[in-house]
XYZ file of C-alpha atoms in Angstrom:
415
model
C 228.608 191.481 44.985
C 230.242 194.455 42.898
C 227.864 193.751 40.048
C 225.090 195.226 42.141
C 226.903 197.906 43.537
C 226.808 201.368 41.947
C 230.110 202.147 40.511
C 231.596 205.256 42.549
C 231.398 202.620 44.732
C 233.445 200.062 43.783
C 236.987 202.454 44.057
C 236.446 202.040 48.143
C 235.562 198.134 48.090
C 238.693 196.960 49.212
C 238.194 199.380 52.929
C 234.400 198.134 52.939
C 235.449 194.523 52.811
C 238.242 195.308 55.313
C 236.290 196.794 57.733
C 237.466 200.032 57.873
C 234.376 202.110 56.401
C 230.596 201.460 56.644
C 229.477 200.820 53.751
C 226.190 203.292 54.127
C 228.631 206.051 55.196
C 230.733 205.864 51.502
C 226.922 206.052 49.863
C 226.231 208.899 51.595
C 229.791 210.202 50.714
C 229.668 209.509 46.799
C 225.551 211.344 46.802
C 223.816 207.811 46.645
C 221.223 207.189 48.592
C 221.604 204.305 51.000
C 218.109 203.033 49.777
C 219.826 201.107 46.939
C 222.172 199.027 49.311
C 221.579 195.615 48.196
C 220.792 193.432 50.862
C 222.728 192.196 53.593
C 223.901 188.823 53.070
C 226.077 187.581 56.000
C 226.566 183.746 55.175
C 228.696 185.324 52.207
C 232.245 185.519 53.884
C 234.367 189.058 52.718
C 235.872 189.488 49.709
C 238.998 191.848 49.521
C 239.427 193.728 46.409
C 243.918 194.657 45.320
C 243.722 196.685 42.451
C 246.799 195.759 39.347
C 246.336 198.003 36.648
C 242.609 197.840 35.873
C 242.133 193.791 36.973
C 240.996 192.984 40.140
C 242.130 190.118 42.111
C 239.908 188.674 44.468
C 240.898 186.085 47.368
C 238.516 184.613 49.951
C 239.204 185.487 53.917
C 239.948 182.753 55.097
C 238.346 181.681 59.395
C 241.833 181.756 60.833
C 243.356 184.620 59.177
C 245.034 184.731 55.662
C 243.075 184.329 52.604
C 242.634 182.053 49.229
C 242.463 183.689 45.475
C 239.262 182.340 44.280
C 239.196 179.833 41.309
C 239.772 182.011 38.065
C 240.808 184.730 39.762
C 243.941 187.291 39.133
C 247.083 186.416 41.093
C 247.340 188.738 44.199
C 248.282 192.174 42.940
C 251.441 194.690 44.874
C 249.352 197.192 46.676
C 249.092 200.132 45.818
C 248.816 203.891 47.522
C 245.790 204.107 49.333
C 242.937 206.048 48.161
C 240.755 208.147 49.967
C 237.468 206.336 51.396
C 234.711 208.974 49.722
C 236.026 212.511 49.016
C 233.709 215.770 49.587
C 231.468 216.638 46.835
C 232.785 219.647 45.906
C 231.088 222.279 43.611
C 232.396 224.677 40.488
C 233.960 227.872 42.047
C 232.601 230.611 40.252
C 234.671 233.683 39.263
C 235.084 236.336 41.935
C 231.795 238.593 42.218
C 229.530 236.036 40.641
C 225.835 236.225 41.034
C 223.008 233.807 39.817
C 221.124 235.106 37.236
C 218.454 231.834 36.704
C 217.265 230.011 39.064
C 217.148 225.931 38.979
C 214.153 224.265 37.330
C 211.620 222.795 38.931
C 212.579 220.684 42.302
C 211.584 217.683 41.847
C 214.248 217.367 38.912
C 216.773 219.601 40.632
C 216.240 217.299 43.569
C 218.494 214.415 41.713
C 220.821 216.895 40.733
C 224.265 216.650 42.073
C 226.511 219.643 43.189
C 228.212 219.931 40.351
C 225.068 219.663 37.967
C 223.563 222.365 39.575
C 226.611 224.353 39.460
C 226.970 223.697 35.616
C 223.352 224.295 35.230
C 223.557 228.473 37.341
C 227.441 229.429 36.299
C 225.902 228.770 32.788
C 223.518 230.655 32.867
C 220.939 227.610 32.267
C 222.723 227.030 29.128
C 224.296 223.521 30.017
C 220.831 221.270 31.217
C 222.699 218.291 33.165
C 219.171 216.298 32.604
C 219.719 216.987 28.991
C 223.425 216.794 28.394
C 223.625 213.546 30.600
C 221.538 211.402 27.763
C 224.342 211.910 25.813
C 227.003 209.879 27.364
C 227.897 206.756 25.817
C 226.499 204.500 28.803
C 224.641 200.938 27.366
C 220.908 201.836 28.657
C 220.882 198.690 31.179
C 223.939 201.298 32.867
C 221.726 203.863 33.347
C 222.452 207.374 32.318
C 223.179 209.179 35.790
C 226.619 211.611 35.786
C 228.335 208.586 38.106
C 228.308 205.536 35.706
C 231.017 205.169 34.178
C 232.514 202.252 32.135
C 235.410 200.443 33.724
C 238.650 200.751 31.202
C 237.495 203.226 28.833
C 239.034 206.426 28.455
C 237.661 209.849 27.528
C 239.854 212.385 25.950
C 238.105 215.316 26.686
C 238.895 218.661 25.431
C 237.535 222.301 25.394
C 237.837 224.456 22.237
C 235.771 227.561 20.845
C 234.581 228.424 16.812
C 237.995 230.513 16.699
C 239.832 227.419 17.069
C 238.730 225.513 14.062
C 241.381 225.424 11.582
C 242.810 222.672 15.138
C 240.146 220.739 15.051
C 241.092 217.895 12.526
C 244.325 217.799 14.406
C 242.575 216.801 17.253
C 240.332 213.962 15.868
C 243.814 212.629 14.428
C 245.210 212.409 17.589
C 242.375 211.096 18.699
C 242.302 208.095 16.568
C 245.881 207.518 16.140
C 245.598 206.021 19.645
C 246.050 202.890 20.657
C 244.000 202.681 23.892
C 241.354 199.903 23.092
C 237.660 201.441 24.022
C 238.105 205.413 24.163
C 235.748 208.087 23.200
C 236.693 211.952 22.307
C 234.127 214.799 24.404
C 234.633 218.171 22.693
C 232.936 221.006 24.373
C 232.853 224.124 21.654
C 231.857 227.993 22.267
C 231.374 229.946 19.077
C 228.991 232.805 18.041
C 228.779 232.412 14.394
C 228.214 228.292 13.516
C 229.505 224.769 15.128
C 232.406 223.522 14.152
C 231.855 222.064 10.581
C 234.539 219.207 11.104
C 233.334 217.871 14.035
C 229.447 218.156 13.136
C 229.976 215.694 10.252
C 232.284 213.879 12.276
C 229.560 213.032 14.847
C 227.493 211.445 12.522
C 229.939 209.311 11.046
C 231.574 208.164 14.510
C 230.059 206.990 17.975
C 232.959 207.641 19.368
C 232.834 211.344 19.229
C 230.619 213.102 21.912
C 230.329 216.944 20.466
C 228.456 219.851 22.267
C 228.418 222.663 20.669
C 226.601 225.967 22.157
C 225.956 229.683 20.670
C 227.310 232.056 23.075
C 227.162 235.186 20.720
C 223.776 236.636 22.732
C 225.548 236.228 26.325
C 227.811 238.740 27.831
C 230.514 236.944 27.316
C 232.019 233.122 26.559
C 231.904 230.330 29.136
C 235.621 229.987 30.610
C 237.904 227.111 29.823
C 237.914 225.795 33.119
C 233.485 225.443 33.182
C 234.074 223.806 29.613
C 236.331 221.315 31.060
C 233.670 220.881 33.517
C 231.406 220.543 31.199
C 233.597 217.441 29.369
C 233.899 215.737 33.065
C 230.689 215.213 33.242
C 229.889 214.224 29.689
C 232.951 211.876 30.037
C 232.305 208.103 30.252
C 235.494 206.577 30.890
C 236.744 205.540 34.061
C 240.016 207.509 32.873
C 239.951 211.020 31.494
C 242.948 212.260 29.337
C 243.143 215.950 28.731
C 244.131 217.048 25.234
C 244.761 220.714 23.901
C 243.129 220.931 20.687
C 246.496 222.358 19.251
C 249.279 220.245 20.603
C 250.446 216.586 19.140
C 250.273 213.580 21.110
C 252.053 210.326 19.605
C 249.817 206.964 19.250
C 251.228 205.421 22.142
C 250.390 208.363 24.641
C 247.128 207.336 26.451
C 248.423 203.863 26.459
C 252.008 205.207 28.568
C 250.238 207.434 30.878
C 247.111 205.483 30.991
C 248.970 202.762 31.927
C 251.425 204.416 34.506
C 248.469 205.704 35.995
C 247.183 202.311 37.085
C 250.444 200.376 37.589
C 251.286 203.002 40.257
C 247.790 203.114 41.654
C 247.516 207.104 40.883
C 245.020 209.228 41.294
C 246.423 211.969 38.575
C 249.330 212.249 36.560
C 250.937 214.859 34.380
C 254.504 214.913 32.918
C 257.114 216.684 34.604
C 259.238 217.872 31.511
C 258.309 218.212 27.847
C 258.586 219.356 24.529
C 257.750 222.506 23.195
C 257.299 223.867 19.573
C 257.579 227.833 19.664
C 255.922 229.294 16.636
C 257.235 232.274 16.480
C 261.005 231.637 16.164
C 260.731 227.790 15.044
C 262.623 226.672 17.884
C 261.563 223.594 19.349
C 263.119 223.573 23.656
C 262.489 220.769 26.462
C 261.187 222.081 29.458
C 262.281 221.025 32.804
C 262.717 221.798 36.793
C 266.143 222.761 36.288
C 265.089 225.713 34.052
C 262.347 226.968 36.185
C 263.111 229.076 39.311
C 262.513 227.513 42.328
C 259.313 229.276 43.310
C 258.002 228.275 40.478
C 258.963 224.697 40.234
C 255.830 223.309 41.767
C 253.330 225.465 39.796
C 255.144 224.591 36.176
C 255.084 220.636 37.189
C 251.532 220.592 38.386
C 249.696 223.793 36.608
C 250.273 222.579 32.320
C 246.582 220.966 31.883
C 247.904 219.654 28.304
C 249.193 216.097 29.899
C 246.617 215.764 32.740
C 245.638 211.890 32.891
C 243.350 211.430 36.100
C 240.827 208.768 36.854
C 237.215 210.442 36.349
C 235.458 209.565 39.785
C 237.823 212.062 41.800
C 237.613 214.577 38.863
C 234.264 214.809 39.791
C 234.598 215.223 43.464
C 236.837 218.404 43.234
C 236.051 220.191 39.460
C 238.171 223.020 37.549
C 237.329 226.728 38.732
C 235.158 228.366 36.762
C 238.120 230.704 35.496
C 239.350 231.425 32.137
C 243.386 231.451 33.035
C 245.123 228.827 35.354
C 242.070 226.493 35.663
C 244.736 223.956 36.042
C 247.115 224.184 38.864
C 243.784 225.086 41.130
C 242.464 221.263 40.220
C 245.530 219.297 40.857
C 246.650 220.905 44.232
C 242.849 219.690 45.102
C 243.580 216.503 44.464
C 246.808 216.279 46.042
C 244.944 218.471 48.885
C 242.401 215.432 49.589
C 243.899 212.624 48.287
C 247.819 213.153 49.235
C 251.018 213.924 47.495
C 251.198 210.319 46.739
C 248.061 209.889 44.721
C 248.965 213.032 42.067
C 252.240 211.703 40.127
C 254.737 213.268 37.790
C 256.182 211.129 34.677
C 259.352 213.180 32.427
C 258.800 212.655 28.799
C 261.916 211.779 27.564
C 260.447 209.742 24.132
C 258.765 212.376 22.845
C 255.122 211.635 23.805
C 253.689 214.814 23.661
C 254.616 218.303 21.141
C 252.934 221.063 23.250
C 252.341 223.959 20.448
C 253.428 227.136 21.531
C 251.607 230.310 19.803
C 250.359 233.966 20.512
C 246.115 232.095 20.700
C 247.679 230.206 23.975
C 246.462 231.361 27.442
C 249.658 231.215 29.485
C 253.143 232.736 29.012
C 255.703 230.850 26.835
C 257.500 228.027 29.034
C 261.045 228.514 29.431
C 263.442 225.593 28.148
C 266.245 224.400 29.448
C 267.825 223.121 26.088
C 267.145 223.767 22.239
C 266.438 220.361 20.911
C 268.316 219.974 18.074
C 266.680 218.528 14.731
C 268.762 215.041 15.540
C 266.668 214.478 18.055
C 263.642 215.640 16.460
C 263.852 212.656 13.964
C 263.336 210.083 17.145
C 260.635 211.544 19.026
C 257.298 209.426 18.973
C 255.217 211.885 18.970
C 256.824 212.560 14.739
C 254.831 209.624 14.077
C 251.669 211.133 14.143
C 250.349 212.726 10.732
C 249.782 215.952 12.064
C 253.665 216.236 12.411
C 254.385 219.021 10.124
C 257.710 217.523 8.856
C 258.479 220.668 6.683
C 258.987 222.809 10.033
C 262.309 221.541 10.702
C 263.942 221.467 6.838
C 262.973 225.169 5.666
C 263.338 228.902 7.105
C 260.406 230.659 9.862
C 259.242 232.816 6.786
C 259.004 229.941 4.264
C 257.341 227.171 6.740
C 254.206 229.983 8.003
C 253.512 230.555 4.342
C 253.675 226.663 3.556
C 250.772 226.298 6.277
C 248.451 228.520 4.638
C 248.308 226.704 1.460
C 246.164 223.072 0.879
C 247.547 219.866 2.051
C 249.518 218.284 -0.461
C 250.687 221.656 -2.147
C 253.684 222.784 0.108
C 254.734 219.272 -1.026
């Protein structure tokens, strides 16, 4: 029965039930202990599991071959790319030269720690307490509160940001909510040295849906990196999607529900869009990036390496975490995943409607993105992503000069 199966089981059902894996063996391979089997009931004839974007349709096996959907159940589903039976538990890679400086607690507690916990807990310095940090995942407490649970069709939106990076942080929450994903939830890891983010600290307390750490880094040496943040987010996460979103960029209503969706109806593993728009602050051009204005060495590394669109399904983000690096976290984490789960499992998606603006300024961590076309302001006017209140509409009407002073003043008075 699935309802008494832990859930980083229930991905590999469908090779259980066929008889491909031992159960036991994909217990052992998700870190559960093969103590909580449930028992063996073998008058109860197999069940096989097709996945259909999120639904699962289940049909009885029947003696002589074939099989029977069971009453109520969904219609059999198209298969879809097969997923890996249990991946490796993989931990954080720390930066080059990297040396413990605390040591775990004691080991009876470190004992139900998993790889990556313990990881979290050392490359932090003991900062980040998994024991802690773990109560505060939005799990119902009959779920449990272990870094595993997660709650089928919900997805996190998990970003990383810093006290330096305040003046984006109502952007994000508007993004945030703007979406029309049913049951989602936004983590926010912060850094800063001199107070929390005030936006999201009364935000927290007004919303459930917001899940905000916030952590005082101005007596260590230096600031945890963007890729142990996102980490950090992964693990706070409890969807059974994650959606990564910059804290600066603008991301139309209907985004989580596109990729979201194109993420199950192709039976993915990860997806990130292949071609995009880009707002350059500097000149106010606005360009759309795509392979044919990339060279071709660097083709691969543009369409898998922009962590701004990543949509992946939590369990596997897990299994193979960001490096605990500060610049191009992201290409490392997808070529993992294509690495252990095939080329087939990590898709690409253009976005020719608009979905996404990805902000382009001299605060971001990688070098401007070349464009293959200026978009002109035509085109502008149909994008979905213009929608979204955040869309500065005076960008595209007035001179460079006249729109950077317009964004210093109060809301309502460039208007």
């Amino acid at each position: 029965s699935e309802a008494h199966l832990p859930i980083a089981v229930v991905p590999h059902l469908g090779q259980i039930f066929h008889g491909k894996l031992p159960l036991s063996s994909v217990m052992q391979g998700v870190g559960l202990p093969v103590s909580s089997l449930p028992p063996h009931r073998p008058s109860v004839a197999p069940v096989a599991l097709q996945h259909d974007g999120g639904r699962a349709g289940m049909q009885r096996r029947r003696p002589g071959g074939g099989s029977a959907a069971l009453p109520g159940s969904a219609p059999p589903a198209a298969r879809s790319p097969s997923m890996p039976p249990a991946l490796p538990k993989l931990g954080v890679e720390p930066p080059e030269g990297w040396e413990a400086s605390v040591e775990l607690p004691g080991a009876a507690e470190a004992a139900t720690w998993s790889l990556l916990e313990r990881d979290l807990y050392l490359q932090s310095n003991g900062v980040y307490h998994p024991g802690e940090m773990v109560r505060l995942r939005r799990l119902a407490p009959a779920q449990g509160c272990t870094a595993s649970r997660e709650v089928r069709g919900r997805a996190s939106v998990v970003a990383p940001t810093m006290g330096s990076r305040a003046h984006y942080h109502e952007q994000l929450w508007a993004c945030f909510e703007a979406q029309t994903w049913p049951d989602k939830e936004l983590v926010v890891v912060e850094t800063h040295q001199a107070a929390p983010s005030a936006f999201f600290s009364r935000k927290a307390k007004e919303d459930s849906r917001l899940v905000f750490v916030s952590f005082d880094v101005g007596g260590l040496e230096e600031d945890f990196t963007v890729g142990l943040k996102r980490d950090m987010t992964l693990h706070l996460a409890s969807g059974e999607f994650v959606v990564n979103f910059d804290d600066d960029d603008i991301y139309s209503a209907g985004y989580m529900q596109t990729m979201v969706g194109e993420l199950q109806t192709r039976g993915l593993v990860a997806l990130t869009l292949s071609s995009w728009f880009n707002y350059f602050e500097s000149t106010g051009v606005c360009g759309y990036s795509s392979a044919d204005c990339w060279e071709e060495d660097e083709i691969e590394d543009n369409l898998f390496g922009f962590g701004f669109s990543y949509v992946h399904r939590r369990s596997f983000g897990l299994s193979c975490p960001y490096p605990n690096v500060d610049f191009a976290e992201d290409a490392p984490f997808m070529y993992k995943l294509k690495e252990l789960c095939g080329d087939a499992a990590v898709g690409l998606r253009p976005d020719t409607e608009g979905l996404c603006m990805h902000i382009v300024h001299r605060a971001n961590s990688t070098e401007d993105p070349t464009f293959s076309r200026e978009v002109p302001h035509e085109e502008l006017l149909t994008l979905e992503a213009r929608a979204n209140s955040c869309w500065p509409s005076l960008w595209y009407h007035m001179p460079h000069f006249v729109w950077k002073w317009s964004l210093a003043l109060p809301r309502g008075v460039c208007s």
